[in-house]
Amino acid sequence: MDERIAICPGSFDPITKGHLDIIKRASAMFDKVIVVAMNNADKKFFFTEEQRVSMMERSVKEAKLKNVQVDSYNGLLADYMRENNAVAIVKGLRAVSDFEYEFQMALLNKKLYPKAETVFLTTSQENLYLSSSMVKSIASANGDFSEFVPACIYNDIKNRFEKKGCSL
Ligand code: PNS
């Protein structure tokens, strides 16, 4: 039987413990998981593609997730899935407010690539309020965000904010 490959797509600007929780749970459900930093042309990122991918790679390594790979892509998620023979998109849902957008995306991806099944995992309770934006807000105000991100990337984020003239 073919390897069952799932994709965890996102901006990962930066990756958080909330993302990692979803990635971990996806890795227990599928043979292989590819975590992909999507580079939407219409989105302004705080970290470069190289920085986001490096933080993702180190976080996955730190979590000792053997069947998880990291990648980045410019283009449509549906095309990435087709190119990689993936069967599922795994996303975390935090609140009802996430649902409308995610539901729309799931239908669109299925239209563009009919094999694309979207699997929604309920966020763990402790990550209910956690997002990359929240991490950046705390870091920009010089607060302690250590419990929200993998330990190995804490300094990457701190250093990015300490750079002179850096703003969100
Ligand atoms: O972490 P995010 O910002 O919620 O992730 C959103 C993301 C990157 C998963 C989504 O914007 C995406 O899939 N972008 C790739 C481009 C695409 O396929 N768009 C759908 C058709 S418009």
mmCIF file of C-alpha atoms and ligand atoms in Angstrom:
data_model
loop_
_atom_site.group_PDB
_atom_site.id
_atom_site.type_symbol
_atom_site.label_atom_id
_atom_site.label_comp_id
_atom_site.label_asym_id
_atom_site.label_seq_id
_atom_site.Cartn_x
_atom_site.Cartn_y
_atom_site.Cartn_z
ATOM 1 C CA MET A 1 0.000 0.000 0.000
ATOM 2 C CA ASP A 2 1.182 3.536 -0.758
ATOM 3 C CA GLU A 3 2.656 5.619 2.017
ATOM 4 C CA ARG A 4 -0.044 7.917 3.403
ATOM 5 C CA ILE A 5 1.354 11.432 3.338
ATOM 6 C CA ALA A 6 -0.238 14.383 5.134
ATOM 7 C CA ILE A 7 0.638 18.055 4.772
ATOM 8 C CA CYS A 8 0.622 20.572 7.634
ATOM 9 C CA PRO A 9 0.663 23.916 5.787
ATOM 10 C CA GLY A 10 0.998 27.335 7.359
ATOM 11 C CA SER A 11 2.823 30.622 7.557
ATOM 12 C CA PHE A 12 4.880 29.497 10.582
ATOM 13 C CA ASP A 13 5.893 33.097 11.234
ATOM 14 C CA PRO A 14 7.159 31.740 13.651
ATOM 15 C CA ILE A 15 6.279 28.112 14.503
ATOM 16 C CA THR A 16 4.735 27.795 17.996
ATOM 17 C CA LYS A 17 4.095 24.992 20.485
ATOM 18 C CA GLY A 18 0.496 25.037 19.224
ATOM 19 C CA HIS A 19 1.670 24.140 15.695
ATOM 20 C CA LEU A 20 4.014 21.505 17.088
ATOM 21 C CA ASP A 21 1.190 19.861 19.029
ATOM 22 C CA ILE A 22 -0.857 19.500 15.816
ATOM 23 C CA ILE A 23 2.224 18.244 13.881
ATOM 24 C CA LYS A 24 2.947 15.653 16.589
ATOM 25 C CA ARG A 25 -0.614 14.370 16.569
ATOM 26 C CA ALA A 26 -0.647 14.264 12.740
ATOM 27 C CA SER A 27 2.606 12.273 12.771
ATOM 28 C CA ALA A 28 0.864 9.584 14.842
ATOM 29 C CA MET A 29 -1.979 9.362 12.298
ATOM 30 C CA PHE A 30 -0.068 9.246 8.989
ATOM 31 C CA ASP A 31 3.010 7.447 7.611
ATOM 32 C CA LYS A 32 4.695 10.730 6.770
ATOM 33 C CA VAL A 33 3.961 14.392 7.507
ATOM 34 C CA ILE A 34 5.405 17.292 5.519
ATOM 35 C CA VAL A 35 5.265 20.624 7.339
ATOM 36 C CA VAL A 36 5.264 23.291 4.635
ATOM 37 C CA ALA A 37 5.917 27.002 5.004
ATOM 38 C CA MET A 38 3.718 28.509 2.289
ATOM 39 C CA ASN A 39 5.009 31.719 0.781
ATOM 40 C CA ASN A 40 1.843 33.511 -0.199
ATOM 41 C CA ALA A 41 2.731 36.493 -2.358
ATOM 42 C CA ASP A 42 -0.064 38.519 -0.715
ATOM 43 C CA LYS A 43 1.283 38.031 2.800
ATOM 44 C CA LYS A 44 3.908 40.106 4.534
ATOM 45 C CA PHE A 45 6.104 37.905 6.717
ATOM 46 C CA PHE A 46 8.065 39.041 9.750
ATOM 47 C CA PHE A 47 10.696 36.299 9.385
ATOM 48 C CA THR A 48 12.331 35.401 6.057
ATOM 49 C CA GLU A 49 11.552 32.081 4.402
ATOM 50 C CA GLU A 50 15.019 30.844 5.393
ATOM 51 C CA GLN A 51 14.485 31.826 9.054
ATOM 52 C CA ARG A 52 11.011 30.259 9.207
ATOM 53 C CA VAL A 53 12.226 26.981 7.682
ATOM 54 C CA SER A 54 15.291 26.863 9.944
ATOM 55 C CA MET A 55 13.110 27.354 13.058
ATOM 56 C CA MET A 56 10.697 24.645 11.824
ATOM 57 C CA GLU A 57 13.518 22.169 11.147
ATOM 58 C CA ARG A 58 15.112 22.652 14.555
ATOM 59 C CA SER A 59 11.741 22.430 16.335
ATOM 60 C CA VAL A 60 10.842 19.162 14.604
ATOM 61 C CA LYS A 61 14.301 17.788 15.422
ATOM 62 C CA GLU A 62 13.997 18.855 19.073
ATOM 63 C CA ALA A 63 10.602 17.099 19.278
ATOM 64 C CA LYS A 64 12.223 13.909 17.853
ATOM 65 C CA LEU A 65 9.564 13.455 15.203
ATOM 66 C CA LYS A 66 11.074 10.879 12.870
ATOM 67 C CA ASN A 67 8.405 10.762 10.150
ATOM 68 C CA VAL A 68 8.150 14.547 9.795
ATOM 69 C CA GLN A 69 9.877 16.602 7.080
ATOM 70 C CA VAL A 70 10.032 20.360 6.582
ATOM 71 C CA ASP A 71 9.707 22.179 3.266
ATOM 72 C CA SER A 72 8.632 25.517 1.783
ATOM 73 C CA TYR A 73 6.609 26.301 -1.324
ATOM 74 C CA ASN A 74 5.621 29.196 -3.520
ATOM 75 C CA GLY A 75 2.245 28.430 -5.044
ATOM 76 C CA LEU A 76 -1.005 26.641 -4.419
ATOM 77 C CA LEU A 77 -1.304 24.053 -1.674
ATOM 78 C CA ALA A 78 -3.341 21.887 -4.070
ATOM 79 C CA ASP A 79 -0.393 21.793 -6.502
ATOM 80 C CA TYR A 80 2.043 20.948 -3.703
ATOM 81 C CA MET A 81 -0.212 18.038 -2.692
ATOM 82 C CA ARG A 82 -0.421 16.739 -6.245
ATOM 83 C CA GLU A 83 3.368 16.966 -6.684
ATOM 84 C CA ASN A 84 3.964 15.074 -3.418
ATOM 85 C CA ASN A 85 1.154 12.529 -3.756
ATOM 86 C CA ALA A 86 -0.325 13.675 -0.410
ATOM 87 C CA VAL A 87 -3.737 12.493 0.757
ATOM 88 C CA ALA A 88 -4.548 14.917 3.560
ATOM 89 C CA ILE A 89 -4.160 18.437 4.875
ATOM 90 C CA VAL A 90 -4.039 18.576 8.677
ATOM 91 C CA LYS A 91 -4.997 21.829 10.398
ATOM 92 C CA GLY A 92 -5.664 22.814 13.975
ATOM 93 C CA LEU A 93 -8.903 24.549 14.931
ATOM 94 C CA ARG A 94 -8.810 26.818 17.943
ATOM 95 C CA ALA A 95 -12.179 28.467 17.954
ATOM 96 C CA VAL A 96 -15.376 28.875 15.970
ATOM 97 C CA SER A 97 -13.814 32.026 14.520
ATOM 98 C CA ASP A 98 -11.196 29.872 12.726
ATOM 99 C CA PHE A 99 -13.857 27.690 11.196
ATOM 100 C CA GLU A 100 -15.395 29.780 8.414
ATOM 101 C CA TYR A 101 -12.067 30.545 6.732
ATOM 102 C CA GLU A 102 -10.738 27.014 7.199
ATOM 103 C CA PHE A 103 -13.965 25.476 5.865
ATOM 104 C CA GLN A 104 -13.759 27.688 2.760
ATOM 105 C CA MET A 105 -10.095 26.687 2.241
ATOM 106 C CA ALA A 106 -10.908 22.995 2.652
ATOM 107 C CA LEU A 107 -13.640 23.197 -0.023
ATOM 108 C CA LEU A 108 -11.403 25.190 -2.364
ATOM 109 C CA ASN A 109 -8.498 22.778 -1.997
ATOM 110 C CA LYS A 110 -10.817 19.839 -2.692
ATOM 111 C CA LYS A 111 -12.107 21.602 -5.804
ATOM 112 C CA LEU A 112 -8.545 22.234 -7.043
ATOM 113 C CA TYR A 113 -7.310 18.747 -6.093
ATOM 114 C CA PRO A 114 -10.169 16.287 -5.449
ATOM 115 C CA LYS A 115 -7.936 13.856 -3.517
ATOM 116 C CA ALA A 116 -7.313 16.557 -0.871
ATOM 117 C CA GLU A 117 -9.109 15.650 2.350
ATOM 118 C CA THR A 118 -8.801 18.235 5.117
ATOM 119 C CA VAL A 119 -8.590 16.857 8.649
ATOM 120 C CA PHE A 120 -9.258 19.304 11.483
ATOM 121 C CA LEU A 121 -7.754 18.554 14.881
ATOM 122 C CA THR A 122 -9.157 20.311 17.916
ATOM 123 C CA THR A 123 -6.478 22.371 19.561
ATOM 124 C CA SER A 124 -5.268 21.262 22.958
ATOM 125 C CA GLN A 125 -6.840 23.327 25.718
ATOM 126 C CA GLU A 126 -3.565 24.963 26.764
ATOM 127 C CA ASN A 127 -3.041 26.299 23.222
ATOM 128 C CA LEU A 128 -6.502 27.777 22.802
ATOM 129 C CA TYR A 129 -5.269 31.369 22.789
ATOM 130 C CA LEU A 130 -1.850 30.722 21.263
ATOM 131 C CA SER A 131 -0.884 32.123 17.848
ATOM 132 C CA SER A 132 2.225 33.367 16.035
ATOM 133 C CA SER A 133 0.813 36.915 16.261
ATOM 134 C CA MET A 134 0.470 36.612 20.015
ATOM 135 C CA VAL A 135 4.081 35.440 20.339
ATOM 136 C CA LYS A 136 5.248 38.426 18.234
ATOM 137 C CA SER A 137 3.178 40.864 20.301
ATOM 138 C CA ILE A 138 4.707 39.628 23.558
ATOM 139 C CA ALA A 139 8.234 39.561 22.103
ATOM 140 C CA SER A 140 7.897 43.082 20.690
ATOM 141 C CA ALA A 141 6.962 44.343 24.172
ATOM 142 C CA ASN A 142 9.992 42.554 25.631
ATOM 143 C CA GLY A 143 7.786 40.058 27.510
ATOM 144 C CA ASP A 144 8.481 36.409 28.309
ATOM 145 C CA PHE A 145 7.083 34.157 25.581
ATOM 146 C CA SER A 146 9.243 31.116 26.445
ATOM 147 C CA GLU A 147 6.346 28.818 27.288
ATOM 148 C CA PHE A 148 4.749 29.353 23.870
ATOM 149 C CA VAL A 149 7.584 28.367 21.504
ATOM 150 C CA PRO A 150 10.035 25.462 21.283
ATOM 151 C CA ALA A 151 13.081 26.208 23.452
ATOM 152 C CA CYS A 152 15.516 25.929 20.512
ATOM 153 C CA ILE A 153 13.997 28.922 18.670
ATOM 154 C CA TYR A 154 13.487 31.306 21.604
ATOM 155 C CA ASN A 155 16.689 33.234 20.872
ATOM 156 C CA ASP A 156 15.954 33.487 17.138
ATOM 157 C CA ILE A 157 12.766 35.374 17.964
ATOM 158 C CA LYS A 158 14.305 37.453 20.735
ATOM 159 C CA ASN A 159 17.255 38.449 18.534
ATOM 160 C CA ARG A 160 14.988 39.398 15.638
ATOM 161 C CA PHE A 161 13.146 41.830 17.909
ATOM 162 C CA GLU A 162 16.300 43.191 19.449
ATOM 163 C CA LYS A 163 17.602 44.287 16.051
ATOM 164 C CA LYS A 164 17.589 48.058 15.940
ATOM 165 C CA GLY A 165 14.688 49.631 14.108
ATOM 166 C CA CYS A 166 12.762 46.388 13.999
ATOM 167 C CA SER A 167 9.001 46.726 14.282
ATOM 168 C CA LEU A 168 6.036 44.437 13.590
HETATM 169 O O1 PNS B 1 -0.739 29.803 9.098
HETATM 170 P P1 PNS B 1 -1.787 30.374 8.178
HETATM 171 O O2 PNS B 1 -1.413 31.796 7.771
HETATM 172 O O3 PNS B 1 -3.172 30.260 8.722
HETATM 173 O O4 PNS B 1 -1.735 29.474 6.841
HETATM 174 C C1 PNS B 1 -2.553 29.754 5.722
HETATM 175 C C2 PNS B 1 -2.070 28.918 4.528
HETATM 176 C C3 PNS B 1 -0.617 29.235 4.217
HETATM 177 C C4 PNS B 1 -2.199 27.448 4.870
HETATM 178 C C5 PNS B 1 -2.949 29.245 3.302
HETATM 179 O O5 PNS B 1 -2.961 30.613 3.081
HETATM 180 C C6 PNS B 1 -2.479 28.520 2.035
HETATM 181 O O6 PNS B 1 -2.713 27.351 1.873
HETATM 182 N N1 PNS B 1 -1.811 29.256 1.131
HETATM 183 C C7 PNS B 1 -1.237 28.713 -0.072
HETATM 184 C C8 PNS B 1 -1.922 29.286 -1.316
HETATM 185 C C9 PNS B 1 -3.215 28.546 -1.576
HETATM 186 O O7 PNS B 1 -3.232 27.376 -1.901
HETATM 187 N N2 PNS B 1 -4.336 29.250 -1.381
HETATM 188 C C10 PNS B 1 -5.644 28.674 -1.558
HETATM 189 C C11 PNS B 1 -6.274 29.162 -2.808
HETATM 190 S S1 PNS B 1 -6.545 30.914 -2.845
#
